[in-house]
């Protein structure tokens, strides 16, 4: 199942070292202006090139295979394709027999009976998230298009702020120099780092989501855990907040817009957005591909053997994930918005 | 959307103070023995009666409206209904105007234009989870029925261990006396407590789940966040684990069954179960209904006013949630199992 | 899969000789007045009692298990249940071994490994359509509720006219006396009759449906073929119309409302309603349960043997199906309408 | 909604005069050999070139954008793309204002607020069915792959026979010379013809499909009416058969394989395949694009005006549709088979 969403329905396809990767968006309203320029900013946020990220740099220019006409969406499915260019598959040879710890080599080889394309992790690659980022761009445009249509400017655009709040054990905001040092140190060890990303969404209309299976938390978490490497999510004040008493945790209302004094619930009550900022944090594991030797079972030899991974890898792929989280969230919230606005 | 699942499809319905609550399971294989006795244990785990739980005690005897014949499932939809008996709606009068903090009163009244049934939180009530628990009973039976069918006893039954690991700030295992004291203390304050629940699933076959939108984490988290009061979830070593280096976090394989030395990934790689124990933790917020006065906006008077909640409430509803988490997880894993086993 | 619909989602459950049958409607907008009286007319159109129909007469009073509060829909799932009362299962004994021709005895016993409830055809019974009729009542109310909301009276209510146009070989309109005679004659032979039903829908807004899989024809036919006994459907001028030349078949537009001179396409172009009357016809097979002896294979004895069916059956169940067709169509069109109107 | 299917899920995309058209198949089992050669025969059956078909001839060579590795399916989504090459859009200018009768110009322009790509009918074009034909090729391979896996050769391959049985008013089998003459005659008039296609499927296993919404008839008809130009479908002896008495219509069983003496039900009882040949017929309307003048409303001028269509069109596109019907049916039956076989 590579599809997600009810009204705005996305499907992703592709492989890391195949022809390319892409996304189809079905259900996009007609009349939204869309060109390649719109994608540049978000795609560049996902690109490597900074300290701690891989040297495989792709151009990542979106190609519209369908659904755009004269620069506007037509209402037909939009297929956005990204060709792979800078892939080097030579170094991925024996991972079916000697699977990399933390990766999907073992499970995908078992499940797909060794027919899986393991080059660059194939369909399991983080490169698949490029399609999600492109989808997020379209989602954001849809949201603002719909809000404009209904609001007579009474509603503001939904805005996203997504940033890393922790790398390894270091809190980001007040440690950026230390963090650079830590990344270099870990890189020199041939090791890797994880982190935590926080996503805040402003100006969310009241009423998105439903009780139970279409709760805002259910759908966001469903989407977020689809992103490779995510190990946890918490809304509002999260795990720590749940240590408090009810009288401390409850968010009392303070005005007729439904603003609350605190926001421990993260902008959601009973699965439905309450108009306050939606806020959640996501735990991202350290990059599984490390250059350090690992002692792990070789299924061909039947022995635990040293595995030495080569190639180009992010020291901390968490650095590239904020825009992916943001895009996935935009896809979910836009889908929910489209249920109540036409 | 009150439905969930692909092959095993559930739909829940009902209200806390209406005629009753229930669940329909569609896609249940024929030939599974099922009677009222099967439900007793799990339903009693959800029942109040213990320290820290409400005094509203319902009999909660399941009534099979369809899909069972001569004590066996027929393959047709199974509708399980629970009549409400011990409800007292008198105390729920003005919550549409003076919404309870932390509850869905504000959002549901906004979204459903005041047509929502707010008695006992209506369709948003924790009582709706009774249907989920019943569904979980059926799911567990399906799983073991299917595993028996394919395994010639080579596969063991899937087993669940779900328990509270934290109440408020207290770790459960080594503090049960303190916890009783704390519950009594908080109860005497008219306040409430949250906590953390841990779920472990043993003997999960390798190969459940898929990359991206049907990852085990995506589907479990989707289900778990459908349960009222959940604010966070983390798999394996979770948020804390992500502070480690990759060389510490990676789970090296140690034998041909795919067992790993550590289990920081919580039994899942690339969204697919790897045969190790699945483990995750869930943050549950403190009960929103507290007897303590709360200063919160009254939408009728247009002023912040004191709200005094009456009635019968759990001091720490987290105490009743472990079986709900377990049931929801069983529903998800059974659905995934049914995709690969017929 | 006993569910259908995207925005307005229905699920049916129950058995002919079990506790009862019913339907859940999920996605019904809040604020629609709904009481038992609303169901009387359509349910009575499905009831037997007339010439050519069975003597099993049920009261068929809908019981609202959920989703209604103070006489209005709340937005939560509506579960409508009909208790079975007048069932007599004694005469359904050996159909698993000696399956009735034309019925689902053979296929359901094979597929469900003899766990199927075969009494009164169980879950395969025509009695299941009672839930659909109840669903149709709700659907019609939703449609007119939504049209009123958007139209400032510029749009008229959608109206349905569904009637039998053929019984056996006799055209209905100009032969009603002959038809009564024919029914009596066939009844006296212990045999049965089929027929053709025509459904016309007036005042359908332009723009319902989509190209390909959500075309109006795709969704209506999907729904209609779910009704037991349907063997064919044709839209507009249908099979006969397709014998004409394009210049005869094409429906030329004559005014700015999109009215066409002819209506060979049945009110649909490219899968989308064009504002003209939607019209289609449905072929209903003769009742499979006949009193006449039938020579058919007995899977226990391994020989072709005489089967003698007893009990109470419609001579021509087609007489009771128009309202079922109409209800199913209303469910489909309402679902499509809800996609474009909020 | 451009997606269809539950286990084998297809999504189509593209436009007639855009970059190309294509299909994604999600849920294809791993390990099926697949190369371009496999597609040749079915694609050539859809190609024009014969008497009565258009002169727009495309190469139609499938390009695998994803999901194939070393010549085998991997289990990941398969994206098959067909570039458009031989399109000439000059002649499609004013159809938004002066819509072609029988086409989707009016409805799509209304629904998509004039943002629709109308060149060659854009996303509404018959060219979209090329993706379906490619999907059908994959579906047939899946079916036989799965049957082989379970059957130890006890089950034969499913086989399809799909052919035109009527062109205009002429029955095909015994009139092929007259039909050629009729096509030429109608062509010389600048007019067009429709017809009827019959599809027979042999060796269908017992037990595909379910009662109600997943009945074989519901799903096949859903798929078939997605094909542009279909106006009717009937199973077994269809409309005419329903004129018979029950004793004539009922299909008596004659052996332990469930073979029946007659096949008026078309191989389906209670929505489930009974192991006899599935047979149905489909009415296809005459090509809407005719060269003859048509008097039809111009929405710009506000007057009924003469419309003269130019370009290249099939006289009887029904001639190209049999393989599309067959492919769509293969997709539906394979999806149903995959529900019961793993």
Coordinates of C-alpha atoms in Angstrom, one line a residue, chain B residues 39-315:
Chain B
X39 CA -14.9 -11.7 26.1
X40 CA -15.0 -11.8 29.9
X41 CA -11.3 -11.5 30.7
X42 CA -10.5 -8.6 28.4
X43 CA -13.7 -6.7 29.2
X44 CA -13.0 -7.1 33.0
X45 CA -9.6 -5.6 32.5
X46 CA -11.3 -2.5 31.2
X47 CA -13.8 -2.4 33.9
X48 CA -13.6 0.1 36.7
X49 CA -13.9 -0.9 40.4
X50 CA -10.3 -0.6 41.4
X51 CA -8.7 2.2 43.3
X52 CA -8.6 5.3 41.1
X53 CA -11.4 4.4 38.7
X54 CA -15.0 5.5 38.4
X55 CA -18.1 4.2 40.2
X56 CA -20.1 3.9 37.0
X57 CA -20.0 0.1 36.6
X58 CA -21.7 -1.4 33.6
X59 CA -22.3 -5.1 33.1
X60 CA -20.9 -5.0 29.6
X61 CA -22.2 -8.3 28.4
X62 CA -21.7 -8.5 24.6
X63 CA -24.8 -9.2 22.5
X64 CA -24.1 -10.7 19.0
X65 CA -26.4 -9.0 16.6
X66 CA -25.1 -10.9 13.6
X67 CA -22.4 -13.1 12.1
X68 CA -22.3 -15.9 14.6
X69 CA -24.2 -19.2 13.9
X70 CA -24.1 -22.3 16.1
X71 CA -21.3 -20.7 18.1
X72 CA -19.0 -20.2 15.1
X73 CA -18.2 -17.2 12.9
X74 CA -19.9 -17.5 9.5
X75 CA -17.8 -15.0 7.5
X76 CA -20.6 -12.4 7.5
X77 CA -20.1 -9.1 9.5
X78 CA -20.2 -9.6 13.3
X79 CA -22.0 -6.8 15.1
X80 CA -21.4 -6.8 18.8
X81 CA -23.6 -4.5 20.9
X82 CA -23.3 -3.4 24.5
X83 CA -26.4 -1.9 26.1
X84 CA -25.9 1.1 28.3
X85 CA -27.6 0.7 31.6
X86 CA -26.0 2.6 34.4
X87 CA -25.9 6.1 32.9
X88 CA -27.0 9.2 34.6
X89 CA -27.1 12.2 32.2
X90 CA -28.4 14.8 34.6
X91 CA -25.0 16.3 35.4
X92 CA -24.0 17.1 31.8
X93 CA -26.1 20.1 31.1
X94 CA -24.2 23.2 30.1
X95 CA -21.0 22.0 28.6
X96 CA -21.8 23.3 25.2
X97 CA -21.6 26.8 26.5
X98 CA -19.1 26.2 29.2
X99 CA -16.9 23.5 27.7
X100 CA -14.7 21.4 29.9
X101 CA -11.0 21.9 29.4
X102 CA -9.2 19.0 27.9
X103 CA -12.5 17.5 26.6
X104 CA -14.0 17.6 23.2
X105 CA -16.9 19.8 24.3
X106 CA -15.6 22.8 22.5
X107 CA -14.5 21.2 19.3
X108 CA -17.4 18.8 18.9
X109 CA -19.9 21.6 19.6
X110 CA -18.2 23.8 17.0
X111 CA -17.8 21.0 14.4
X112 CA -21.3 19.5 14.8
X113 CA -23.0 22.8 15.2
X114 CA -24.4 22.0 18.6
X115 CA -26.2 18.8 17.4
X116 CA -23.6 16.7 19.2
X117 CA -24.9 14.5 22.0
X118 CA -22.8 15.7 24.8
X119 CA -24.2 13.5 27.6
X120 CA -21.2 11.6 29.0
X121 CA -19.2 13.0 26.0
X122 CA -21.6 11.1 23.7
X123 CA -19.8 9.5 20.7
X124 CA -16.5 11.0 22.0
X125 CA -16.6 9.1 25.2
X126 CA -14.0 6.6 26.5
X127 CA -16.9 4.2 26.7
X128 CA -16.6 3.8 22.9
X129 CA -13.4 1.9 23.6
X130 CA -15.5 -1.0 24.9
X131 CA -16.2 -1.9 21.2
X132 CA -12.5 -1.9 20.6
X133 CA -11.8 -4.3 23.4
X134 CA -14.4 -6.6 22.0
X135 CA -12.8 -6.3 18.6
X136 CA -9.5 -7.1 20.1
X137 CA -10.8 -10.4 21.5
X138 CA -12.0 -11.4 18.1
X139 CA -8.7 -10.3 16.5
X140 CA -6.6 -12.4 18.9
X141 CA -8.8 -15.4 18.1
X142 CA -8.3 -14.8 14.4
X143 CA -4.6 -14.5 14.7
X144 CA -4.2 -17.8 16.5
X145 CA -6.7 -19.5 14.2
X146 CA -4.6 -18.4 11.2
X147 CA -1.3 -19.2 12.7
X148 CA -2.5 -22.7 13.6
X149 CA -3.7 -23.2 10.0
X150 CA -0.4 -22.4 8.4
X151 CA 2.1 -23.4 11.0
X152 CA 1.9 -27.1 11.8
X153 CA 2.8 -25.8 15.3
X154 CA 6.1 -24.3 14.0
X155 CA 4.8 -20.9 14.9
X156 CA 3.8 -20.0 18.5
X157 CA 0.7 -18.0 19.3
X158 CA 1.2 -14.2 19.4
X159 CA 1.2 -13.0 23.0
X160 CA 0.6 -9.6 24.4
X161 CA 1.9 -8.1 27.6
X162 CA 0.5 -4.6 28.3
X163 CA 1.1 -2.8 31.5
X164 CA 1.3 0.5 33.1
X165 CA 4.9 1.6 33.6
X166 CA 4.3 5.0 35.1
X167 CA 1.6 6.8 37.0
X168 CA 2.2 10.6 37.2
X169 CA 5.8 10.9 38.0
X170 CA 6.1 7.5 39.6
X171 CA 7.6 4.4 37.9
X172 CA 5.1 1.6 38.4
X173 CA 7.2 -1.6 38.9
X174 CA 9.0 -0.6 42.0
X175 CA 6.5 1.8 43.6
X176 CA 3.1 0.2 43.8
X177 CA 2.5 1.2 47.4
X178 CA 3.6 4.8 46.7
X179 CA 1.3 4.8 43.7
X180 CA -1.7 3.8 45.8
X181 CA -0.8 6.6 48.2
X182 CA -0.4 9.1 45.3
X183 CA -3.8 8.1 43.8
X184 CA -5.5 8.6 47.1
X185 CA -3.7 11.9 47.6
X186 CA -4.7 13.2 44.2
X187 CA -8.2 12.0 44.6
X188 CA -8.6 13.9 47.8
X189 CA -7.4 17.0 46.0
X190 CA -10.2 16.5 43.4
X191 CA -7.4 16.3 40.8
X192 CA -6.3 13.5 38.4
X193 CA -3.3 11.6 37.0
X194 CA -1.9 10.4 33.7
X195 CA 0.7 7.8 33.0
X196 CA 2.6 5.6 30.5
X197 CA 1.6 2.2 29.2
X198 CA 4.0 -0.2 27.6
X199 CA 2.9 -2.9 25.2
X200 CA 5.1 -5.9 24.2
X201 CA 4.1 -8.4 21.6
X202 CA 5.9 -11.7 21.4
X203 CA 6.1 -14.3 18.6
X204 CA 5.2 -11.8 15.8
X205 CA 6.0 -13.5 12.5
X206 CA 8.6 -11.8 10.3
X207 CA 7.1 -9.9 7.4
X208 CA 4.1 -8.0 8.8
X209 CA 3.7 -4.5 7.4
X210 CA 5.1 -2.6 4.4
X211 CA 7.3 0.3 3.7
X212 CA 5.7 3.7 4.1
X213 CA 1.9 4.0 4.6
X214 CA 1.4 0.5 5.8
X215 CA 4.4 0.3 8.1
X216 CA 3.7 -1.4 11.4
X217 CA 4.5 1.8 13.2
X218 CA 2.1 3.8 11.0
X219 CA -0.8 1.5 11.5
X220 CA -0.3 0.9 15.2
X221 CA 0.1 4.6 15.9
X222 CA -2.9 5.4 13.8
X223 CA -4.9 3.0 15.9
X224 CA -3.4 4.0 19.2
X225 CA -4.0 7.7 18.7
X226 CA -7.7 6.9 18.0
X227 CA -8.0 6.1 21.7
X228 CA -9.1 9.1 23.7
X229 CA -6.4 10.6 25.9
X230 CA -3.3 9.3 24.1
X231 CA -0.6 12.1 23.6
X232 CA 2.5 10.2 22.5
X233 CA 3.9 6.9 21.3
X234 CA 7.5 5.6 20.9
X235 CA 8.8 2.4 19.5
X236 CA 11.8 0.4 20.8
X237 CA 14.1 2.7 22.7
X238 CA 12.1 5.7 21.5
X239 CA 13.0 9.3 22.2
X240 CA 15.8 8.5 24.6
X241 CA 17.3 5.8 22.4
X242 CA 17.6 8.4 19.5
X243 CA 20.2 10.2 21.6
X244 CA 22.6 7.4 21.1
X245 CA 25.2 6.9 18.3
X246 CA 24.3 4.7 15.4
X247 CA 26.8 2.1 16.5
X248 CA 24.9 1.9 19.8
X249 CA 21.4 2.1 18.3
X250 CA 21.8 -0.4 15.4
X251 CA 20.5 -3.9 16.3
X252 CA 23.0 -6.4 15.0
X253 CA 21.6 -9.8 13.9
X254 CA 22.9 -12.8 15.8
X255 CA 21.2 -15.9 14.3
X256 CA 19.4 -17.2 11.3
X257 CA 16.0 -16.5 12.9
X258 CA 16.9 -12.8 12.7
X259 CA 17.2 -12.3 16.4
X260 CA 19.1 -9.1 17.3
X261 CA 21.5 -8.4 20.1
X262 CA 19.6 -5.3 21.1
X263 CA 16.1 -4.2 20.2
X264 CA 16.3 -0.4 19.8
X265 CA 14.1 -0.6 16.7
X266 CA 11.3 -2.3 18.7
X267 CA 11.1 -5.3 16.4
X268 CA 10.5 -3.3 13.2
X269 CA 12.9 -2.5 10.3
X270 CA 11.7 -0.5 7.3
X271 CA 8.2 -0.7 8.6
X272 CA 8.2 -4.5 8.6
X273 CA 8.3 -6.8 11.6
X274 CA 11.7 -8.5 12.0
X275 CA 10.6 -11.3 14.3
X276 CA 11.9 -9.8 17.5
X277 CA 9.6 -8.6 20.2
X278 CA 7.5 -5.5 19.1
X279 CA 7.6 -3.0 21.9
X280 CA 6.2 0.5 22.3
X281 CA 5.1 2.9 25.0
X282 CA 2.2 5.2 25.1
X283 CA 1.7 8.5 27.0
X284 CA -1.8 8.9 28.5
X285 CA -2.9 12.3 29.7
X286 CA -4.4 12.8 33.2
X287 CA -8.2 12.5 33.3
X288 CA -9.7 15.7 32.0
X289 CA -12.7 15.6 34.3
X290 CA -11.5 16.9 37.7
X291 CA -13.6 18.1 40.6
X292 CA -11.3 21.0 41.3
X293 CA -12.6 24.3 40.2
X294 CA -11.4 25.5 36.8
X295 CA -11.4 29.0 35.5
X296 CA -12.4 28.8 31.8
X297 CA -14.3 30.7 29.2
X298 CA -18.1 30.6 29.1
X299 CA -19.1 31.1 25.5
X300 CA -22.6 32.2 26.5
X301 CA -21.8 34.7 29.1
X302 CA -18.6 35.8 27.3
X303 CA -16.6 35.6 30.5
X304 CA -14.1 33.4 32.2
X305 CA -16.0 31.6 34.9
X306 CA -15.5 28.9 37.4
X307 CA -16.4 25.4 36.1
X308 CA -17.3 22.7 38.7
X309 CA -17.5 19.3 37.2
X310 CA -19.7 16.7 39.0
X311 CA -20.5 13.1 38.4
X312 CA -18.4 9.9 38.5
X313 CA -15.0 9.9 37.0
X314 CA -11.7 8.0 37.0
X315 CA -8.9 9.7 38.9

